[in-house]
């Protein structure tokens, strides 16, 4: 019977990664019981009772641990070929009372299969269990709000509420019953591990909560994937406060780094082999031509476009999520990339004329335009409506490499940190999050920079009646022919120089605006 088999699973599965067999260690989460330590393949209770005999060792020896791992591996290796395939896992786990779907088993094999042969050898199996148990321990500690080594229904309700998922205490008790083997209506570490150890967990709540890839830190780029908001934040109206705080932080950040942004645009458009523009020379030229105030040309419209772009991107992102049809609170990486890229394309299409205006205003000479409206009228009368969409194609093409590499690098850095440093908590702290976000965003900018440069040059080019229209392909060829590959990265230095101050300023302003607006920290 399944129930009888399940009792066998405890001494075998629970003892797999027992770090210590003493009664003292058995009481703490993260350790296994004394009887588990002797479980090479026999029975025995899963808990260390008062009469348990200590093993007398501070830490289990490596040979003893390997024996238990080997015993479990052999139980699961049904066809005795020295490797675990999906069929082996299905039959072996079924005999232990651990019934998994074929999709779950496929995920287990995929997660541990380093040599991509479709099965797990002993070393891959051990590595998978160690990595998986580490994640499970982090989740257990995050759910154990009372820090008593047990999880009850109230703690499950509170933890899910923190993630924006509301459930009743009765629903929480139902979750508990599925894992609770001794009828106490609480789950200790051994029960938690027994239930989840050979079960794939993709969206671990604690890790999602701390490692949400926040795009609230404004680095002046418009191609990032929108921020995720929980159900509770959407229902209570906290989402718009987050957006307002982020918009305010972006406005201050962009204003403080505007001179570097204008220098970047000037270098993208005017710098060449014959006109080599350095950073100090560029600033000197701007001040000589228009005084210190000229350093902020184009900043006004750059700040104005934050509000409509953020609002359109957020609304589009939410609608695309519904269209995708996912029922998950948090999207998977490829779903975020798809939804975020489409939302970014919609938002950029809506406000793109403002992008063209920003470039023209940044490049204008003293007295050329009286203001933004005058600039818009001038473009419309002399070049027509099509001029407001110059550079549109390279701008749209730049979304995919930027958003894709940004997300991929962030996930890689996140997983590296969790593997190496996450011991008692998955909370990385503010500085680690800022560093990961800055590095990933910088990598995204680097990948899409040639497209951004071509876009800016196309935006800057005033149409002359009778002159041939410059195409994206033609401009790429011209730059490569006259300036080489280096020409596609003109203005990269001031662009990267503004990243760290932009992130730092936006973070400080964002935190202060959050307090002013009454937003609780996530």
Tab-separated table of N, CA and C in Angstrom, residues 13-76:
chain	number	residue	atom	x	y	z
A	13	UNK	N	15.194	8.436	2.356
A	13	UNK	CA	15.330	9.765	1.781
A	13	UNK	C	15.807	10.771	2.820
A	14	UNK	N	15.276	10.709	4.046
A	14	UNK	CA	15.650	11.687	5.062
A	14	UNK	C	17.111	11.588	5.424
A	15	UNK	N	17.684	10.377	5.384
A	15	UNK	CA	19.067	10.205	5.784
A	15	UNK	C	20.070	10.470	4.698
A	16	UNK	N	19.606	10.888	3.557
A	16	UNK	CA	20.506	11.040	2.417
A	16	UNK	C	21.629	12.031	2.694
A	17	UNK	N	21.298	13.172	3.259
A	17	UNK	CA	22.309	14.211	3.444
A	17	UNK	C	22.458	14.580	4.908
A	18	UNK	N	22.448	13.583	5.790
A	18	UNK	CA	22.539	13.822	7.215
A	18	UNK	C	23.915	14.355	7.596
A	19	UNK	N	24.017	15.619	8.047
A	19	UNK	CA	25.327	16.152	8.394
A	19	UNK	C	25.796	15.713	9.772
A	20	UNK	N	24.892	15.301	10.665
A	20	UNK	CA	25.286	14.880	12.006
A	20	UNK	C	24.243	13.957	12.585
A	21	UNK	N	24.649	12.985	13.370
A	21	UNK	CA	23.708	12.007	13.898
A	21	UNK	C	23.474	12.118	15.373
A	22	UNK	N	23.955	13.187	16.013
A	22	UNK	CA	23.756	13.284	17.460
A	22	UNK	C	22.360	13.772	17.776
A	23	UNK	N	21.797	13.421	18.992
A	23	UNK	CA	20.448	13.863	19.345
A	23	UNK	C	20.325	15.373	19.362
A	24	UNK	N	21.388	16.067	19.737
A	24	UNK	CA	21.332	17.519	19.806
A	24	UNK	C	21.108	18.126	18.423
A	25	UNK	N	21.823	17.613	17.443
A	25	UNK	CA	21.686	18.134	16.075
A	25	UNK	C	20.374	17.755	15.468
A	26	UNK	N	19.810	16.623	15.890
A	26	UNK	CA	18.563	16.154	15.291
A	26	UNK	C	17.411	17.072	15.585
A	27	UNK	N	17.539	17.897	16.637
A	27	UNK	CA	16.444	18.777	17.019
A	27	UNK	C	16.391	20.035	16.184
A	28	UNK	N	17.435	20.323	15.476
A	28	UNK	CA	17.496	21.569	14.711
A	28	UNK	C	17.162	21.338	13.264
A	29	UNK	N	16.489	22.314	12.619
A	29	UNK	CA	16.231	22.156	11.196
A	29	UNK	C	17.533	22.174	10.434
A	30	UNK	N	17.586	21.354	9.390
A	30	UNK	CA	18.787	21.270	8.592
A	30	UNK	C	19.584	20.034	8.907
A	31	UNK	N	19.141	19.209	9.905
A	31	UNK	CA	19.826	17.975	10.245
A	31	UNK	C	18.849	16.840	10.222
A	32	UNK	N	19.348	15.622	10.220
A	32	UNK	CA	18.483	14.457	10.180
A	32	UNK	C	18.559	13.708	11.491
A	33	UNK	N	17.674	12.732	11.686
A	33	UNK	CA	17.584	12.006	12.945
A	33	UNK	C	18.634	10.916	13.037
A	34	UNK	N	18.787	10.393	14.270
A	34	UNK	CA	19.801	9.378	14.522
A	34	UNK	C	19.521	8.109	13.753
A	35	UNK	N	18.274	7.669	13.763
A	35	UNK	CA	17.932	6.439	13.056
A	35	UNK	C	18.128	6.587	11.562
A	36	UNK	N	17.954	7.863	11.065
A	36	UNK	CA	18.198	8.095	9.648
A	36	UNK	C	19.646	7.820	9.299
A	37	UNK	N	20.539	8.156	10.228
A	37	UNK	CA	21.953	8.000	9.960
A	37	UNK	C	22.347	6.566	9.717
A	38	UNK	N	21.566	5.616	10.219
A	38	UNK	CA	21.889	4.209	10.023
A	38	UNK	C	21.137	3.594	8.881
A	39	UNK	N	20.424	4.426	8.146
A	39	UNK	CA	19.530	3.893	7.128
A	39	UNK	C	20.273	3.598	5.857
A	40	UNK	N	20.825	2.433	5.763
A	40	UNK	CA	21.453	2.066	4.498
A	40	UNK	C	20.422	1.549	3.550
A	41	UNK	N	19.397	0.924	4.037
A	41	UNK	CA	18.371	0.416	3.159
A	41	UNK	C	17.305	-0.263	3.941
A	42	UNK	N	17.330	-0.109	5.283
A	42	UNK	CA	16.316	-0.758	6.101
A	42	UNK	C	15.288	0.192	6.589
A	43	UNK	N	14.504	-0.230	7.594
A	43	UNK	CA	13.432	0.592	8.119
A	43	UNK	C	13.904	1.433	9.255
A	44	UNK	N	12.994	1.697	10.207
A	44	UNK	CA	13.315	2.548	11.340
A	44	UNK	C	12.482	3.778	11.331
A	45	UNK	N	12.366	4.427	12.494
A	45	UNK	CA	11.555	5.641	12.608
A	45	UNK	C	12.257	6.807	11.980
A	46	UNK	N	11.485	7.831	11.735
A	46	UNK	CA	12.034	9.015	11.091
A	46	UNK	C	12.410	10.082	12.079
A	47	UNK	N	12.060	9.947	13.307
A	47	UNK	CA	12.376	10.982	14.285
A	47	UNK	C	13.266	10.426	15.350
A	48	UNK	N	14.054	11.271	15.993
A	48	UNK	CA	14.949	10.864	17.051
A	48	UNK	C	14.250	10.984	18.361
A	49	UNK	N	13.883	9.908	18.942
A	49	UNK	CA	13.168	9.918	20.212
A	49	UNK	C	14.118	10.006	21.366
A	50	UNK	N	13.588	10.061	22.628
A	50	UNK	CA	14.411	10.195	23.813
A	50	UNK	C	15.383	9.042	23.971
A	51	UNK	N	14.982	7.846	23.463
A	51	UNK	CA	15.838	6.682	23.640
A	51	UNK	C	16.839	6.478	22.539
A	52	UNK	N	16.972	7.454	21.624
A	52	UNK	CA	17.883	7.280	20.495
A	52	UNK	C	19.327	7.262	20.969
A	53	UNK	N	20.104	6.410	20.351
A	53	UNK	CA	21.506	6.282	20.744
A	53	UNK	C	22.351	7.183	19.856
A	54	UNK	N	23.133	8.106	20.463
A	54	UNK	CA	23.957	9.003	19.637
A	54	UNK	C	25.043	8.242	18.916
A	55	UNK	N	25.425	8.757	17.751
A	55	UNK	CA	26.451	8.105	16.959
A	55	UNK	C	27.837	8.380	17.504
A	56	UNK	N	27.926	9.416	18.364
A	56	UNK	CA	29.206	9.716	18.972
A	56	UNK	C	30.163	10.456	18.065
A	57	UNK	N	29.677	10.986	16.924
A	57	UNK	CA	30.532	11.725	16.002
A	57	UNK	C	30.001	13.133	15.814
A	58	UNK	N	30.899	14.097	15.752
A	58	UNK	CA	30.455	15.482	15.555
A	58	UNK	C	29.860	15.660	14.171
A	59	UNK	N	30.443	15.038	13.177
A	59	UNK	CA	29.922	15.092	11.806
A	59	UNK	C	29.953	13.696	11.213
A	60	UNK	N	28.970	13.368	10.406
A	60	UNK	CA	28.948	12.064	9.746
A	60	UNK	C	30.141	11.944	8.808
A	61	UNK	N	30.778	10.814	8.785
A	61	UNK	CA	31.922	10.614	7.918
A	61	UNK	C	31.474	10.550	6.462
A	62	UNK	N	32.397	10.914	5.600
A	62	UNK	CA	32.070	10.949	4.178
A	62	UNK	C	31.678	9.575	3.661
A	63	UNK	N	32.347	8.533	4.171
A	63	UNK	CA	32.040	7.180	3.696
A	63	UNK	C	30.627	6.760	4.089
A	64	UNK	N	30.198	7.151	5.303
A	64	UNK	CA	28.849	6.810	5.761
A	64	UNK	C	27.801	7.542	4.916
A	65	UNK	N	28.085	8.804	4.623
A	65	UNK	CA	27.161	9.587	3.790
A	65	UNK	C	27.064	8.989	2.387
A	66	UNK	N	28.203	8.607	1.846
A	66	UNK	CA	28.203	8.024	0.502
A	66	UNK	C	27.458	6.692	0.493
A	67	UNK	N	27.568	5.936	1.604
A	67	UNK	CA	26.859	4.649	1.677
A	67	UNK	C	25.344	4.860	1.597
A	68	UNK	N	24.870	5.865	2.300
A	68	UNK	CA	23.425	6.132	2.281
A	68	UNK	C	22.983	6.630	0.898
A	69	UNK	N	23.818	7.492	0.312
A	69	UNK	CA	23.508	7.978	-1.034
A	69	UNK	C	23.490	6.828	-2.035
A	70	UNK	N	24.492	5.944	-1.920
A	70	UNK	CA	24.579	4.798	-2.826
A	70	UNK	C	23.376	3.878	-2.646
A	71	UNK	N	22.923	3.713	-1.377
A	71	UNK	CA	21.776	2.848	-1.102
A	71	UNK	C	20.516	3.381	-1.776
A	72	UNK	N	20.313	4.697	-1.673
A	72	UNK	CA	19.144	5.299	-2.313
A	72	UNK	C	19.248	5.191	-3.827
A	73	UNK	N	20.432	5.469	-4.354
A	73	UNK	CA	20.654	5.397	-5.801
A	73	UNK	C	20.331	3.991	-6.324
A	74	UNK	N	20.786	2.958	-5.585
A	74	UNK	CA	20.551	1.576	-6.009
A	74	UNK	C	19.074	1.214	-5.938
A	75	UNK	N	18.363	1.769	-4.941
A	75	UNK	CA	16.925	1.502	-4.852
A	75	UNK	C	16.174	2.079	-6.057
A	76	UNK	N	16.667	3.244	-6.527
A	76	UNK	CA	15.997	3.903	-7.653
A	76	UNK	C	16.454	3.351	-9.005
